[in-house]
Amino acid sequence: MLIKIIEFVKAHPFLVLSAGIGAVVGGSIAGLLTSIPFLGQLLAPVAAMLGITITTIGAIVGHRLDKQFQGVGEDLMEIAQHFFALLADVFGCVFRDVTNS
């Protein structure tokens, strides 16, 4: 199952990113609207629909970007792998020095 998810992310990097950002923004707006005293419970269905709409718009934009920039997914994955390898090396050096002190 994890392999299928990774393959999907590699094939559709902008879709995953845009839908994820849309979900975060939509969830934040929904959370803010529902936290309003008294009115929040009445606005909850509207906030949920707003969150779903924003996520869907993000997914559509991401899908369009994936179609426009074919092959960018592999480049993004390679950059992310190099970045996290560097980050792991930096943390390894820092914590190695801390534990040796």
Coordinates of N, CA and C in Angstrom, one line a residue:
M1 N 0.8 -1.2 0.0 CA 0.0 0.0 0.0 C 0.9 1.3 0.0
L2 N 1.9 1.2 0.8 CA 2.8 2.4 0.9 C 3.5 2.6 -0.5
I3 N 3.9 1.5 -1.1 CA 4.5 1.6 -2.4 C 3.6 2.3 -3.4
K4 N 2.3 1.9 -3.4 CA 1.3 2.5 -4.3 C 1.2 4.0 -4.0
I5 N 1.2 4.4 -2.8 CA 1.1 5.8 -2.4 C 2.4 6.6 -2.9
I6 N 3.5 6.0 -2.7 CA 4.8 6.6 -3.2 C 4.8 6.8 -4.7
E7 N 4.3 5.7 -5.4 CA 4.2 5.8 -6.9 C 3.2 6.9 -7.3
F8 N 2.1 7.1 -6.6 CA 1.2 8.1 -6.9 C 1.8 9.5 -6.7
V9 N 2.5 9.7 -5.6 CA 3.1 11.0 -5.3 C 4.2 11.3 -6.4
K10 N 4.9 10.3 -6.8 CA 5.9 10.5 -7.9 C 5.3 10.9 -9.2
A11 N 4.2 10.3 -9.5 CA 3.5 10.5 -10.8 C 2.7 11.9 -10.8
H12 N 2.3 12.3 -9.6 CA 1.4 13.5 -9.5 C 1.9 14.4 -8.4
P13 N 3.1 15.0 -8.5 CA 3.6 15.8 -7.3 C 2.8 17.1 -7.1
F14 N 2.4 17.7 -8.2 CA 1.7 19.0 -8.0 C 0.3 18.8 -7.5
L15 N -0.3 17.7 -7.9 CA -1.7 17.4 -7.4 C -1.6 17.1 -5.9
V16 N -0.7 16.3 -5.4 CA -0.5 16.1 -4.0 C -0.2 17.3 -3.2
L17 N 0.7 18.1 -3.7 CA 1.0 19.4 -3.0 C -0.1 20.4 -3.0
S18 N -0.8 20.6 -4.1 CA -1.8 21.6 -4.2 C -3.0 21.1 -3.4
A19 N -3.4 19.8 -3.5 CA -4.5 19.3 -2.7 C -4.2 19.4 -1.2
G20 N -3.0 19.1 -0.8 CA -2.5 19.2 0.6 C -2.6 20.6 1.1
I21 N -2.1 21.5 0.3 CA -2.2 22.9 0.8 C -3.7 23.4 0.8
G22 N -4.5 22.9 -0.1 CA -5.9 23.3 -0.1 C -6.6 22.7 1.1
A23 N -6.2 21.5 1.5 CA -6.8 20.8 2.7 C -6.4 21.6 3.9
V24 N -5.2 22.0 4.0 CA -4.7 22.8 5.2 C -5.4 24.1 5.3
V25 N -5.5 24.8 4.2 CA -6.2 26.1 4.2 C -7.7 25.9 4.5
G26 N -8.3 25.0 3.8 CA -9.7 24.7 4.0 C -10.0 24.3 5.4
G27 N -9.2 23.4 6.0 CA -9.4 23.0 7.4 C -9.2 24.1 8.4
S28 N -8.2 25.0 8.1 CA -8.0 26.2 9.0 C -9.2 27.1 8.9
I29 N -9.7 27.4 7.8 CA -10.9 28.3 7.7 C -12.0 27.6 8.4
A30 N -12.2 26.3 8.2 CA -13.3 25.6 8.8 C -13.2 25.7 10.4
G31 N -11.9 25.5 10.8 CA -11.7 25.5 12.3 C -12.0 26.9 12.8
L32 N -11.5 27.9 12.1 CA -11.8 29.3 12.6 C -13.3 29.6 12.6
L33 N -14.0 29.2 11.6 CA -15.4 29.5 11.6 C -16.2 28.7 12.6
T34 N -15.9 27.5 12.9 CA -16.6 26.7 13.9 C -16.2 27.1 15.3
S35 N -15.1 27.8 15.5 CA -14.7 28.2 16.8 C -15.4 29.5 17.3
I36 N -16.2 30.1 16.4 CA -17.0 31.3 16.8 C -18.1 30.9 17.8
P37 N -18.1 31.5 18.9 CA -19.2 31.1 19.9 C -20.6 31.3 19.3
F38 N -21.4 30.4 19.6 CA -22.8 30.4 19.2 C -23.0 30.2 17.7
L39 N -22.4 31.0 16.9 CA -22.6 31.0 15.5 C -21.8 29.8 14.9
G40 N -20.7 29.4 15.5 CA -19.8 28.3 15.0 C -20.6 27.1 14.6
Q41 N -21.5 26.6 15.5 CA -22.2 25.4 15.2 C -23.1 25.5 14.0
L42 N -23.7 26.7 13.8 CA -24.5 27.0 12.7 C -23.7 27.1 11.4
L43 N -22.5 27.6 11.5 CA -21.6 27.8 10.3 C -20.8 26.5 10.0
A44 N -20.9 25.5 10.8 CA -20.1 24.3 10.6 C -20.4 23.6 9.2
P45 N -21.6 23.5 8.8 CA -21.8 22.9 7.4 C -21.3 23.7 6.3
V46 N -21.4 25.1 6.5 CA -20.9 26.0 5.5 C -19.3 25.9 5.5
A47 N -18.7 25.8 6.6 CA -17.3 25.7 6.7 C -16.8 24.4 6.1
A48 N -17.5 23.3 6.4 CA -17.1 22.0 5.8 C -17.2 22.1 4.3
M49 N -18.2 22.6 3.7 CA -18.3 22.8 2.3 C -17.2 23.7 1.7
L50 N -16.9 24.7 2.4 CA -15.9 25.6 2.0 C -14.5 24.9 2.0
G51 N -14.3 24.1 3.0 CA -13.0 23.3 3.1 C -12.9 22.3 1.9
I52 N -14.0 21.6 1.6 CA -14.0 20.7 0.5 C -13.8 21.4 -0.8
T53 N -14.4 22.5 -1.0 CA -14.3 23.3 -2.2 C -12.9 23.7 -2.4
I54 N -12.2 24.3 -1.4 CA -10.9 24.7 -1.5 C -9.9 23.6 -1.8
T55 N -10.1 22.4 -1.2 CA -9.3 21.2 -1.4 C -9.5 20.8 -2.9
T56 N -10.7 20.8 -3.4 CA -11.0 20.4 -4.8 C -10.3 21.3 -5.7
I57 N -10.4 22.6 -5.5 CA -9.8 23.6 -6.4 C -8.3 23.4 -6.4
G58 N -7.7 23.1 -5.2 CA -6.3 22.8 -5.2 C -5.9 21.6 -5.9
A59 N -6.7 20.5 -5.9 CA -6.5 19.3 -6.6 C -6.5 19.6 -8.1
I60 N -7.5 20.4 -8.6 CA -7.7 20.7 -10.0 C -6.4 21.4 -10.5
V61 N -6.0 22.4 -9.7 CA -4.9 23.2 -10.1 C -3.6 22.3 -10.2
G62 N -3.5 21.5 -9.2 CA -2.3 20.6 -9.2 C -2.3 19.6 -10.4
H63 N -3.5 19.1 -10.7 CA -3.6 18.2 -11.9 C -3.2 18.9 -13.2
R64 N -3.7 20.1 -13.3 CA -3.3 20.9 -14.5 C -1.8 21.1 -14.6
L65 N -1.2 21.4 -13.4 CA 0.3 21.6 -13.4 C 1.0 20.3 -13.7
D66 N 0.5 19.2 -13.2 CA 1.1 17.9 -13.5 C 1.1 17.7 -15.0
K67 N 0.0 18.0 -15.7 CA -0.1 17.8 -17.1 C 0.8 18.7 -17.9
Q68 N 1.0 19.9 -17.3 CA 1.8 20.9 -18.0 C 3.3 20.6 -17.9
F69 N 3.7 20.1 -16.7 CA 5.1 19.9 -16.4 C 5.4 18.4 -16.2
Q70 N 5.3 17.6 -17.3 CA 5.5 16.2 -17.2 C 7.0 15.9 -16.8
G71 N 7.2 14.9 -15.9 CA 8.5 14.5 -15.5 C 9.1 15.4 -14.4
V72 N 8.4 16.3 -13.9 CA 9.0 17.2 -12.8 C 9.0 16.4 -11.5
G73 N 8.1 15.4 -11.4 CA 8.0 14.6 -10.2 C 9.3 13.9 -9.8
E74 N 10.0 13.3 -10.8 CA 11.2 12.7 -10.5 C 12.3 13.7 -10.1
D75 N 12.3 14.9 -10.7 CA 13.2 15.9 -10.3 C 13.0 16.3 -8.9
L76 N 11.7 16.6 -8.5 CA 11.3 17.0 -7.2 C 11.7 15.9 -6.1
M77 N 11.5 14.6 -6.5 CA 11.8 13.6 -5.6 C 13.3 13.5 -5.4
E78 N 14.1 13.7 -6.4 CA 15.6 13.6 -6.3 C 16.1 14.8 -5.5
I79 N 15.5 16.0 -5.7 CA 15.9 17.1 -4.9 C 15.6 16.9 -3.4
A80 N 14.4 16.4 -3.1 CA 14.0 16.1 -1.7 C 14.9 15.1 -1.1
Q81 N 15.3 14.0 -1.8 CA 16.2 13.0 -1.3 C 17.5 13.6 -0.9
H82 N 18.1 14.4 -1.8 CA 19.3 15.1 -1.5 C 19.2 16.0 -0.3
F83 N 18.2 16.8 -0.3 CA 18.0 17.7 0.8 C 17.9 17.0 2.2
F84 N 17.1 15.9 2.2 CA 16.9 15.2 3.5 C 18.2 14.4 3.9
A85 N 18.9 14.0 2.9 CA 20.2 13.3 3.2 C 21.2 14.3 3.8
L86 N 21.2 15.5 3.2 CA 22.0 16.6 3.8 C 21.6 16.9 5.2
L87 N 20.3 17.1 5.4 CA 19.7 17.4 6.7 C 20.1 16.3 7.7
A88 N 20.0 15.0 7.3 CA 20.4 13.9 8.2 C 21.9 14.0 8.6
D89 N 22.7 14.3 7.6 CA 24.1 14.5 7.9 C 24.4 15.6 8.9
V90 N 23.7 16.7 8.7 CA 23.9 17.8 9.6 C 23.5 17.5 11.0
F91 N 22.3 16.9 11.2 CA 21.9 16.5 12.5 C 22.8 15.4 13.1
G92 N 23.3 14.5 12.2 CA 24.2 13.5 12.7 C 25.5 14.1 13.3
C93 N 26.0 15.1 12.6 CA 27.2 15.8 13.1 C 26.9 16.6 14.4
V94 N 25.8 17.3 14.4 CA 25.5 18.1 15.6 C 25.3 17.2 16.8
F95 N 24.5 16.1 16.7 CA 24.2 15.3 17.8 C 25.4 14.4 18.2
R96 N 26.3 14.1 17.2 CA 27.5 13.3 17.5 C 28.4 14.2 18.4
D97 N 28.5 15.5 18.1 CA 29.3 16.4 18.9 C 28.7 16.6 20.3
V98 N 27.4 16.6 20.4 CA 26.7 16.8 21.7 C 26.9 15.6 22.5
T99 N 26.8 14.4 22.0 CA 26.9 13.2 22.8 C 28.3 12.9 23.2
N100 N 29.3 13.4 22.4 CA 30.7 13.2 22.8 C 31.2 14.2 23.8
S101 N 30.5 15.3 24.1 CA 30.9 16.3 25.0 C 30.7 15.8 26.4

